Amino acid sequence: MLSGTPDPLERWIGDGLAASAALEEEQGIDHFDRLPDSILLVIFNHIKDVKALGRCCVVSHRFHSLVPLVDNVSVRIDCVVSDDLSTSPSSSGSSAAAEKTRSVFSHFARAFLGGIVRPIYALGQILSSSPSKRLSYVESSFSEVSHYSPSQVLKSFKEIRRLRIQLPAGELVVNDGVLLKWKANFGSTINSCVILGASSVISLSSPSLSTQFGSPNPAPDLCSGEDNNSIPESFYVNGGLKLRVVWTISSLIAASARHYLLQSIVSDHETLEFLDLTDADGQGVLSMNRHQLQELTVNPVCASGSSQRTLMPALSMRLWYEPLLEIPCGMMLKGATLVAIQPSEERSREMMSGGSCTSDVAPDLSWVSNAFEEPYNIAASMLMERRSYCLEMNSF
């Protein structure tokens, strides 16, 4: 029979626990002191955020000694501001102009890419520990600006195995409604890059839109219509070709700039096993695994001329295109384009094993379909069911 009156034994235990807790509080007993260091490190590794870990450091001497042993760290750069606040506008303007003039990327962007690409030479100032190039990130929860680069902040950590750095925004400026995402893997140079783009993303929640566009994903017929060995005519209209060239080259330059500027961080942390350099827009991700990080440590980066980016080798590209691609989440991608990029040497080895564009043997392209999260991995998989086209690009 249930009763609202507590059992005498339960009441006695409860009173004892309350009295014990009151006594411990009176004596200033800290229950964290009862936890072994290994448990505290598990907690700190779940925290990850370098700012929160920095606050933990000032809690106690014990925390201060344990935080540098954390092996899973995340650095978020909230905002970029100039260190040299005393510099006059004229001198800072001339200095920036000189830097832009020296930057191969900025010259290329002005000459060909127009307003699509944001100059990325400032990435060097964000990630570099050099005082002359350092920029700062704003800690929004503090009243002051903290003038430290990620390289400087991470020097306090001695056992980092997994590191994630998030930039405040993607480097590439695209118009509203345009989809552009890329993921690149690097060792001492590029291993692979996947780019997914669409000139516009249309929501199919409205029935009228579905009626207007009809069936956007007809079964691919490789034996009819346009020339099987050439890209469809619709790819070229309304500046479509130029736009996709811009997407491809600018994404590769952004990835190579990120890679070049990670050298100091990688060299400072020999324990690294995984590194992600992403951005708050979710535009691009540069990833490096343990093998690739070791390769970068052994083989220094080869810079592209005087620019602050890694030299791109000759590249082979496999391109898929669909004028209208409807994906199951209720979105339609207009001018959907998928580009898979590898160094030409790697591509040559693949072709020798029967993975050419015209071969009946399907190459292993799982790295392409797995490059993005849902729903974009679904879009990539659907595009890969279409005909692919092989392209080449010289080193730059």
CSV table of C-alpha atoms in Angstrom, one decimal:
chain,number,residue,atom,x,y,z
A,1,MET,CA,0.0,0.0,0.0
A,2,LEU,CA,1.4,3.4,-1.0
A,3,SER,CA,1.8,6.0,1.6
A,4,GLY,CA,2.9,9.6,1.5
A,5,THR,CA,4.7,9.2,4.8
A,6,PRO,CA,8.4,8.3,4.4
A,7,ASP,CA,9.8,5.1,5.8
A,8,PRO,CA,11.7,5.7,9.1
A,9,LEU,CA,14.8,4.2,7.6
A,10,GLU,CA,14.6,6.4,4.5
A,11,ARG,CA,14.0,9.4,6.8
A,12,TRP,CA,17.1,8.5,8.9
A,13,ILE,CA,19.3,8.1,5.7
A,14,GLY,CA,18.0,11.4,4.3
A,15,ASP,CA,18.7,13.2,7.6
A,16,GLY,CA,22.2,11.7,7.7
A,17,LEU,CA,23.0,12.7,4.1
A,18,ALA,CA,21.8,16.3,4.8
A,19,ALA,CA,23.8,16.5,7.9
A,20,SER,CA,26.9,15.2,6.1
A,21,ALA,CA,26.5,17.7,3.3
A,22,ALA,CA,26.1,20.5,5.7
A,23,LEU,CA,29.3,19.4,7.6
A,24,GLU,CA,31.3,19.2,4.3
A,25,GLU,CA,30.1,22.6,3.2
A,26,GLU,CA,31.0,24.0,6.6
A,27,GLN,CA,34.5,22.5,6.4
A,28,GLY,CA,35.0,23.8,2.8
A,29,ILE,CA,35.3,20.3,1.2
A,30,ASP,CA,35.5,20.5,-2.6
A,31,HIS,CA,34.0,17.4,-4.2
A,32,PHE,CA,36.1,18.0,-7.4
A,33,ASP,CA,39.1,17.2,-5.3
A,34,ARG,CA,37.8,13.7,-5.0
A,35,LEU,CA,37.7,13.2,-8.8
A,36,PRO,CA,40.9,11.7,-10.3
A,37,ASP,CA,42.8,13.7,-13.0
A,38,SER,CA,41.7,11.3,-15.7
A,39,ILE,CA,38.0,12.1,-15.0
A,40,LEU,CA,38.6,15.9,-15.1
A,41,LEU,CA,40.4,15.5,-18.4
A,42,VAL,CA,37.4,13.7,-19.8
A,43,ILE,CA,35.2,16.6,-18.8
A,44,PHE,CA,37.7,19.2,-20.2
A,45,ASN,CA,37.9,17.3,-23.5
A,46,HIS,CA,34.1,17.5,-23.8
A,47,ILE,CA,34.3,21.2,-23.2
A,48,LYS,CA,36.7,21.7,-26.2
A,49,ASP,CA,36.2,25.4,-26.6
A,50,VAL,CA,39.5,27.2,-26.0
A,51,LYS,CA,37.8,30.2,-24.4
A,52,ALA,CA,35.9,28.1,-21.9
A,53,LEU,CA,39.1,26.1,-21.1
A,54,GLY,CA,40.9,29.4,-20.5
A,55,ARG,CA,38.3,30.3,-17.9
A,56,CYS,CA,38.7,26.9,-16.3
A,57,CYS,CA,42.4,27.6,-15.9
A,58,VAL,CA,41.8,30.4,-13.4
A,59,VAL,CA,39.5,28.3,-11.2
A,60,SER,CA,42.3,26.6,-9.3
A,61,HIS,CA,45.9,25.6,-9.5
A,62,ARG,CA,44.9,22.0,-10.3
A,63,PHE,CA,42.7,23.1,-13.2
A,64,HIS,CA,45.5,25.3,-14.4
A,65,SER,CA,47.9,22.3,-14.5
A,66,LEU,CA,45.4,20.0,-16.2
A,67,VAL,CA,43.9,22.2,-19.0
A,68,PRO,CA,47.2,22.1,-21.1
A,69,LEU,CA,46.9,18.3,-21.2
A,70,VAL,CA,43.5,18.5,-23.0
A,71,ASP,CA,43.7,16.6,-26.4
A,72,ASN,CA,40.5,17.9,-28.1
A,73,VAL,CA,40.4,21.6,-28.7
A,74,SER,CA,38.2,23.9,-30.7
A,75,VAL,CA,39.1,27.5,-31.6
A,76,ARG,CA,36.4,29.9,-32.8
A,77,ILE,CA,37.6,33.2,-34.3
A,78,ASP,CA,34.5,35.4,-33.8
A,79,CYS,CA,35.7,38.6,-35.4
A,80,VAL,CA,38.9,40.0,-37.0
A,81,VAL,CA,40.2,43.4,-36.0
A,82,SER,CA,43.5,45.1,-36.6
A,83,ASP,CA,46.2,45.0,-33.9
A,84,ASP,CA,47.7,48.3,-34.9
A,85,LEU,CA,44.9,50.6,-33.8
A,86,SER,CA,47.2,53.6,-33.7
A,87,THR,CA,48.1,53.4,-37.4
A,88,SER,CA,46.9,56.4,-39.4
A,89,PRO,CA,44.2,55.8,-42.0
A,90,SER,CA,46.5,56.9,-44.8
A,91,SER,CA,49.4,54.7,-43.8
A,92,SER,CA,47.1,51.7,-43.1
A,93,GLY,CA,45.4,52.2,-46.5
A,94,SER,CA,48.8,52.4,-48.3
A,95,SER,CA,50.0,49.3,-46.4
A,96,ALA,CA,46.9,47.3,-47.3
A,97,ALA,CA,47.1,48.4,-50.9
A,98,ALA,CA,50.8,47.3,-51.1
A,99,GLU,CA,49.9,44.0,-49.6
A,100,LYS,CA,47.1,43.5,-52.2
A,101,THR,CA,49.4,44.5,-55.0
A,102,ARG,CA,51.9,41.9,-53.9
A,103,SER,CA,49.2,39.2,-53.5
A,104,VAL,CA,48.8,37.1,-56.6
A,105,PHE,CA,45.4,36.0,-55.5
A,106,SER,CA,44.2,39.6,-55.1
A,107,HIS,CA,45.4,40.5,-58.6
A,108,PHE,CA,43.7,37.5,-60.0
A,109,ALA,CA,40.5,38.3,-58.2
A,110,ARG,CA,40.5,41.9,-59.5
A,111,ALA,CA,41.3,40.8,-63.1
A,112,PHE,CA,39.0,37.8,-63.5
A,113,LEU,CA,36.8,36.9,-60.5
A,114,GLY,CA,35.5,40.4,-59.9
A,115,GLY,CA,33.4,40.7,-56.7
A,116,ILE,CA,32.8,36.9,-56.3
A,117,VAL,CA,35.9,36.3,-54.2
A,118,ARG,CA,36.8,38.2,-51.0
A,119,PRO,CA,40.6,38.8,-50.8
A,120,ILE,CA,42.1,36.1,-48.5
A,121,TYR,CA,45.5,37.5,-47.8
A,122,ALA,CA,44.2,38.4,-44.4
A,123,LEU,CA,44.0,34.8,-43.5
A,124,GLY,CA,47.8,35.0,-42.9
A,125,GLN,CA,47.2,37.7,-40.4
A,126,ILE,CA,44.5,35.7,-38.6
A,127,LEU,CA,46.5,32.4,-38.3
A,128,SER,CA,50.1,33.6,-38.2
A,129,SER,CA,51.9,34.1,-34.9
A,130,SER,CA,54.1,36.8,-36.5
A,131,PRO,CA,53.4,40.1,-34.8
A,132,SER,CA,53.7,42.0,-38.1
A,133,LYS,CA,50.9,39.9,-39.6
A,134,ARG,CA,48.8,39.1,-36.6
A,135,LEU,CA,45.1,39.9,-36.4
A,136,SER,CA,43.0,39.4,-33.3
A,137,TYR,CA,39.7,37.8,-32.5
A,138,VAL,CA,37.1,39.4,-30.4
A,139,GLU,CA,35.8,37.4,-27.4
A,140,SER,CA,32.2,38.5,-27.4
A,141,SER,CA,31.7,37.7,-23.7
A,142,PHE,CA,34.4,40.0,-22.6
A,143,SER,CA,34.4,43.8,-22.6
A,144,GLU,CA,37.9,44.1,-24.2
A,145,VAL,CA,39.5,42.8,-27.4
A,146,SER,CA,41.9,40.0,-26.8
A,147,HIS,CA,45.0,40.4,-29.0
A,148,TYR,CA,46.1,36.8,-29.6
A,149,SER,CA,46.3,34.6,-32.7
A,150,PRO,CA,45.3,30.9,-32.6
A,151,SER,CA,48.9,30.0,-32.9
A,152,GLN,CA,49.7,31.8,-29.7
A,153,VAL,CA,46.7,30.5,-27.8
A,154,LEU,CA,47.4,26.9,-28.7
A,155,LYS,CA,51.0,27.1,-27.6
A,156,SER,CA,49.8,26.4,-24.0
A,157,PHE,CA,48.4,23.0,-25.0
A,158,LYS,CA,50.9,20.2,-25.1
A,159,GLU,CA,48.8,17.1,-26.0
A,160,ILE,CA,46.4,18.2,-28.7
A,161,ARG,CA,45.3,15.3,-30.9
A,162,ARG,CA,42.1,16.7,-32.4
A,163,LEU,CA,41.9,20.4,-33.4
A,164,ARG,CA,39.1,22.4,-35.0
A,165,ILE,CA,39.5,26.0,-36.0
A,166,GLN,CA,36.5,28.0,-37.2
A,167,LEU,CA,37.0,31.2,-39.2
A,168,PRO,CA,34.4,34.0,-38.9
A,169,ALA,CA,33.3,33.6,-42.5
A,170,GLY,CA,34.0,31.9,-45.8
A,171,GLU,CA,36.6,33.6,-48.1
A,172,LEU,CA,34.3,33.4,-51.1
A,173,VAL,CA,31.6,36.0,-51.6
A,174,VAL,CA,28.6,34.7,-53.4
A,175,ASN,CA,25.3,36.2,-54.3
A,176,ASP,CA,22.2,35.4,-52.2
A,177,GLY,CA,20.6,32.1,-53.1
A,178,VAL,CA,23.8,30.7,-54.6
A,179,LEU,CA,25.1,27.4,-53.2
A,180,LEU,CA,28.8,26.9,-53.0
A,181,LYS,CA,30.5,24.3,-50.7
A,182,TRP,CA,33.9,22.7,-50.8
A,183,LYS,CA,35.9,20.2,-48.9
A,184,ALA,CA,39.6,19.7,-49.4
A,185,ASN,CA,42.2,17.2,-48.0
A,186,PHE,CA,45.8,18.1,-47.8
A,187,GLY,CA,49.1,16.5,-46.9
A,188,SER,CA,52.1,18.5,-48.0
A,189,THR,CA,50.0,19.4,-51.0
A,190,ILE,CA,46.5,18.8,-52.1
A,191,ASN,CA,45.2,15.2,-52.0
A,192,SER,CA,41.6,15.9,-53.1
A,193,CYS,CA,39.0,18.5,-53.3
A,194,VAL,CA,35.2,18.3,-53.8
A,195,ILE,CA,33.1,21.3,-54.8
A,196,LEU,CA,29.3,21.4,-54.9
A,197,GLY,CA,27.6,24.4,-56.4
A,198,ALA,CA,24.3,25.6,-57.7
A,199,SER,CA,23.3,28.9,-59.3
A,200,SER,CA,20.2,28.9,-57.1
A,201,VAL,CA,18.4,26.8,-54.5
A,202,ILE,CA,14.6,26.6,-54.8
A,203,SER,CA,12.3,25.4,-52.1
A,204,LEU,CA,9.6,23.0,-53.4
A,205,SER,CA,7.2,23.5,-50.5
A,206,SER,CA,5.0,25.5,-52.8
A,207,PRO,CA,2.9,23.1,-55.1
A,208,SER,CA,3.0,25.7,-57.9
A,209,LEU,CA,6.8,25.4,-58.1
A,210,SER,CA,6.6,21.7,-58.5
A,211,THR,CA,4.1,22.1,-61.3
A,212,GLN,CA,6.1,24.8,-63.0
A,213,PHE,CA,9.3,22.8,-63.1
A,214,GLY,CA,7.7,19.4,-63.8
A,215,SER,CA,9.9,16.4,-63.4
A,216,PRO,CA,13.4,17.8,-62.9
A,217,ASN,CA,15.2,14.4,-62.6
A,218,PRO,CA,14.5,12.3,-65.6
A,219,ALA,CA,16.4,9.0,-65.9
A,220,PRO,CA,19.7,9.7,-67.6
A,221,ASP,CA,19.8,8.7,-71.2
A,222,LEU,CA,23.4,8.5,-72.3
A,223,CYS,CA,22.5,7.5,-75.9
A,224,SER,CA,20.3,10.4,-76.9
A,225,GLY,CA,20.2,14.1,-77.0
A,226,GLU,CA,23.5,16.0,-76.9
A,227,ASP,CA,26.9,14.6,-77.7
A,228,ASN,CA,27.8,12.0,-75.1
A,229,ASN,CA,31.5,13.2,-75.1
A,230,SER,CA,30.8,16.9,-74.5
A,231,ILE,CA,29.2,19.0,-71.7
A,232,PRO,CA,25.5,19.9,-72.4
A,233,GLU,CA,24.9,23.2,-74.1
A,234,SER,CA,22.8,24.4,-71.1
A,235,PHE,CA,26.1,24.4,-69.1
A,236,TYR,CA,27.4,27.3,-71.2
A,237,VAL,CA,24.4,29.7,-71.4
A,238,ASN,CA,24.0,32.9,-69.3
A,239,GLY,CA,27.7,32.8,-68.2
A,240,GLY,CA,27.3,29.4,-66.6
A,241,LEU,CA,30.8,28.2,-67.7
A,242,LYS,CA,32.6,31.3,-66.4
A,243,LEU,CA,30.7,31.1,-63.1
A,244,ARG,CA,31.8,27.5,-62.5
A,245,VAL,CA,35.4,28.3,-63.5
A,246,VAL,CA,35.2,31.0,-60.8
A,247,TRP,CA,33.8,28.5,-58.2
A,248,THR,CA,36.5,26.0,-58.9
A,249,ILE,CA,39.6,28.2,-59.0
A,250,SER,CA,38.5,30.4,-56.1
A,251,SER,CA,37.7,27.4,-53.9
A,252,LEU,CA,41.1,25.9,-54.7
A,253,ILE,CA,42.9,29.1,-53.9
A,254,ALA,CA,41.0,29.5,-50.6
A,255,ALA,CA,41.9,25.9,-49.6
A,256,SER,CA,45.5,26.3,-50.6
A,257,ALA,CA,45.7,29.6,-48.5
A,258,ARG,CA,44.3,27.9,-45.5
A,259,HIS,CA,46.7,25.0,-45.9
A,260,TYR,CA,49.8,27.3,-46.2
A,261,LEU,CA,49.0,29.1,-43.0
A,262,LEU,CA,48.6,26.0,-40.9
A,263,GLN,CA,52.3,25.2,-41.1
A,264,SER,CA,53.2,26.8,-37.8
A,265,ILE,CA,50.4,25.2,-35.9
A,266,VAL,CA,51.2,21.8,-37.2
A,267,SER,CA,54.9,22.1,-36.5
A,268,ASP,CA,54.1,23.3,-32.9
A,269,HIS,CA,51.9,20.2,-32.1
A,270,GLU,CA,53.5,16.9,-33.1
A,271,THR,CA,50.8,15.0,-31.3
A,272,LEU,CA,48.1,16.2,-33.8
A,273,GLU,CA,46.1,13.3,-35.4
A,274,PHE,CA,43.2,15.3,-36.9
A,275,LEU,CA,42.7,18.9,-37.9
A,276,ASP,CA,39.7,20.7,-39.4
A,277,LEU,CA,39.8,24.4,-40.6
A,278,THR,CA,36.3,25.4,-41.3
A,279,ASP,CA,34.2,28.7,-41.3
A,280,ALA,CA,31.0,29.9,-39.7
A,281,ASP,CA,29.3,30.0,-43.0
A,282,GLY,CA,29.8,26.3,-43.6
A,283,GLN,CA,31.3,27.2,-47.0
A,284,GLY,CA,34.6,25.3,-46.9
A,285,VAL,CA,36.4,22.7,-44.9
A,286,LEU,CA,40.1,21.8,-45.0
A,287,SER,CA,40.8,18.5,-43.3
A,288,MET,CA,44.0,16.6,-42.4
A,289,ASN,CA,44.3,13.2,-40.9
A,290,ARG,CA,47.3,11.8,-39.0
A,291,HIS,CA,49.1,10.5,-42.1
A,292,GLN,CA,48.6,13.8,-43.9
A,293,LEU,CA,49.8,15.8,-40.9
A,294,GLN,CA,52.9,13.7,-40.6
A,295,GLU,CA,53.5,14.2,-44.3
A,296,LEU,CA,53.3,18.0,-43.9
A,297,THR,CA,55.8,17.8,-41.0
A,298,VAL,CA,58.3,15.8,-43.1
A,299,ASN,CA,57.8,17.7,-46.4
A,300,PRO,CA,57.6,21.5,-46.1
A,301,VAL,CA,55.0,23.3,-48.1
A,302,CYS,CA,56.0,24.6,-51.5
A,303,ALA,CA,54.6,28.2,-51.9
A,304,SER,CA,53.1,29.5,-55.0
A,305,GLY,CA,55.4,32.3,-56.0
A,306,SER,CA,55.3,35.2,-53.5
A,307,SER,CA,51.7,34.5,-52.5
A,308,GLN,CA,50.8,33.0,-49.1
A,309,ARG,CA,49.3,29.8,-50.3
A,310,THR,CA,50.4,26.3,-51.2
A,311,LEU,CA,51.4,25.7,-54.8
A,312,MET,CA,48.7,23.7,-56.7
A,313,PRO,CA,50.1,20.9,-58.8
A,314,ALA,CA,48.6,19.9,-62.2
A,315,LEU,CA,45.1,18.7,-61.5
A,316,SER,CA,42.6,16.3,-63.0
A,317,MET,CA,38.9,17.1,-62.5
A,318,ARG,CA,35.8,15.0,-62.9
A,319,LEU,CA,32.6,17.1,-63.4
A,320,TRP,CA,28.9,16.3,-63.1
A,321,TYR,CA,26.2,18.7,-64.1
A,322,GLU,CA,22.4,18.7,-64.0
A,323,PRO,CA,20.3,21.7,-65.0
A,324,LEU,CA,17.6,21.0,-62.4
A,325,LEU,CA,18.2,18.6,-59.5
A,326,GLU,CA,15.5,17.8,-57.0
A,327,ILE,CA,16.7,16.3,-53.8
A,328,PRO,CA,14.4,14.5,-51.3
A,329,CYS,CA,14.5,17.2,-48.6
A,330,GLY,CA,12.2,19.4,-50.7
A,331,MET,CA,14.9,21.5,-52.5
A,332,MET,CA,15.7,21.9,-56.1
A,333,LEU,CA,19.2,22.9,-57.2
A,334,LYS,CA,19.3,24.9,-60.4
A,335,GLY,CA,22.5,24.4,-62.4
A,336,ALA,CA,23.7,21.8,-60.0
A,337,THR,CA,27.5,21.1,-60.4
A,338,LEU,CA,29.8,18.7,-58.7
A,339,VAL,CA,33.6,18.8,-59.2
A,340,ALA,CA,35.9,16.1,-57.9
A,341,ILE,CA,39.6,17.2,-58.1
A,342,GLN,CA,42.8,15.2,-57.6
A,343,PRO,CA,46.5,15.7,-58.5
A,344,SER,CA,47.1,14.5,-62.1
A,345,GLU,CA,49.6,11.9,-60.8
A,346,GLU,CA,46.9,10.4,-58.6
A,347,ARG,CA,44.4,10.5,-61.5
A,348,SER,CA,46.9,8.7,-63.8
A,349,ARG,CA,47.2,5.8,-61.3
A,350,GLU,CA,43.4,5.6,-61.1
A,351,MET,CA,43.2,5.5,-64.9
A,352,MET,CA,45.8,2.7,-65.1
A,353,SER,CA,43.5,0.6,-62.8
A,354,GLY,CA,40.6,1.1,-65.1
A,355,GLY,CA,38.9,4.2,-63.6
A,356,SER,CA,38.9,6.5,-66.6
A,357,CYS,CA,35.8,8.6,-67.6
A,358,THR,CA,35.1,6.2,-70.5
A,359,SER,CA,35.9,3.0,-68.7
A,360,ASP,CA,33.3,0.4,-67.8
A,361,VAL,CA,35.1,-0.1,-64.5
A,362,ALA,CA,33.6,2.2,-61.9
A,363,PRO,CA,36.4,4.0,-59.8
A,364,ASP,CA,36.2,4.3,-56.1
A,365,LEU,CA,34.6,7.7,-55.6
A,366,SER,CA,33.3,7.3,-52.1
A,367,TRP,CA,35.4,10.2,-51.0
A,368,VAL,CA,33.3,12.4,-53.3
A,369,SER,CA,29.9,11.3,-52.0
A,370,ASN,CA,31.0,11.4,-48.4
A,371,ALA,CA,32.5,14.9,-48.6
A,372,PHE,CA,29.3,16.7,-47.4
A,373,GLU,CA,26.7,16.3,-44.8
A,374,GLU,CA,23.0,15.9,-45.5
A,375,PRO,CA,21.2,16.9,-47.6
A,376,TYR,CA,24.2,17.9,-49.8
A,377,ASN,CA,25.8,14.4,-49.7
A,378,ILE,CA,22.5,13.2,-51.2
A,379,ALA,CA,22.8,15.8,-54.0
A,380,ALA,CA,26.4,14.7,-54.6
A,381,SER,CA,25.3,11.0,-54.9
A,382,MET,CA,22.5,11.9,-57.3
A,383,LEU,CA,24.8,13.9,-59.5
A,384,MET,CA,27.3,11.1,-59.6
A,385,GLU,CA,24.7,9.0,-61.3
A,386,ARG,CA,24.9,11.3,-64.3
A,387,ARG,CA,27.5,11.3,-67.0
A,388,SER,CA,30.9,12.7,-65.9
A,389,TYR,CA,33.3,14.9,-67.9
A,390,CYS,CA,37.0,14.9,-67.4
A,391,LEU,CA,39.0,18.2,-67.4
A,392,GLU,CA,42.6,19.1,-66.7
A,393,MET,CA,44.2,22.2,-65.1
A,394,ASN,CA,47.8,23.3,-65.0
A,395,SER,CA,49.8,24.0,-61.9
A,396,PHE,CA,49.2,27.4,-60.4
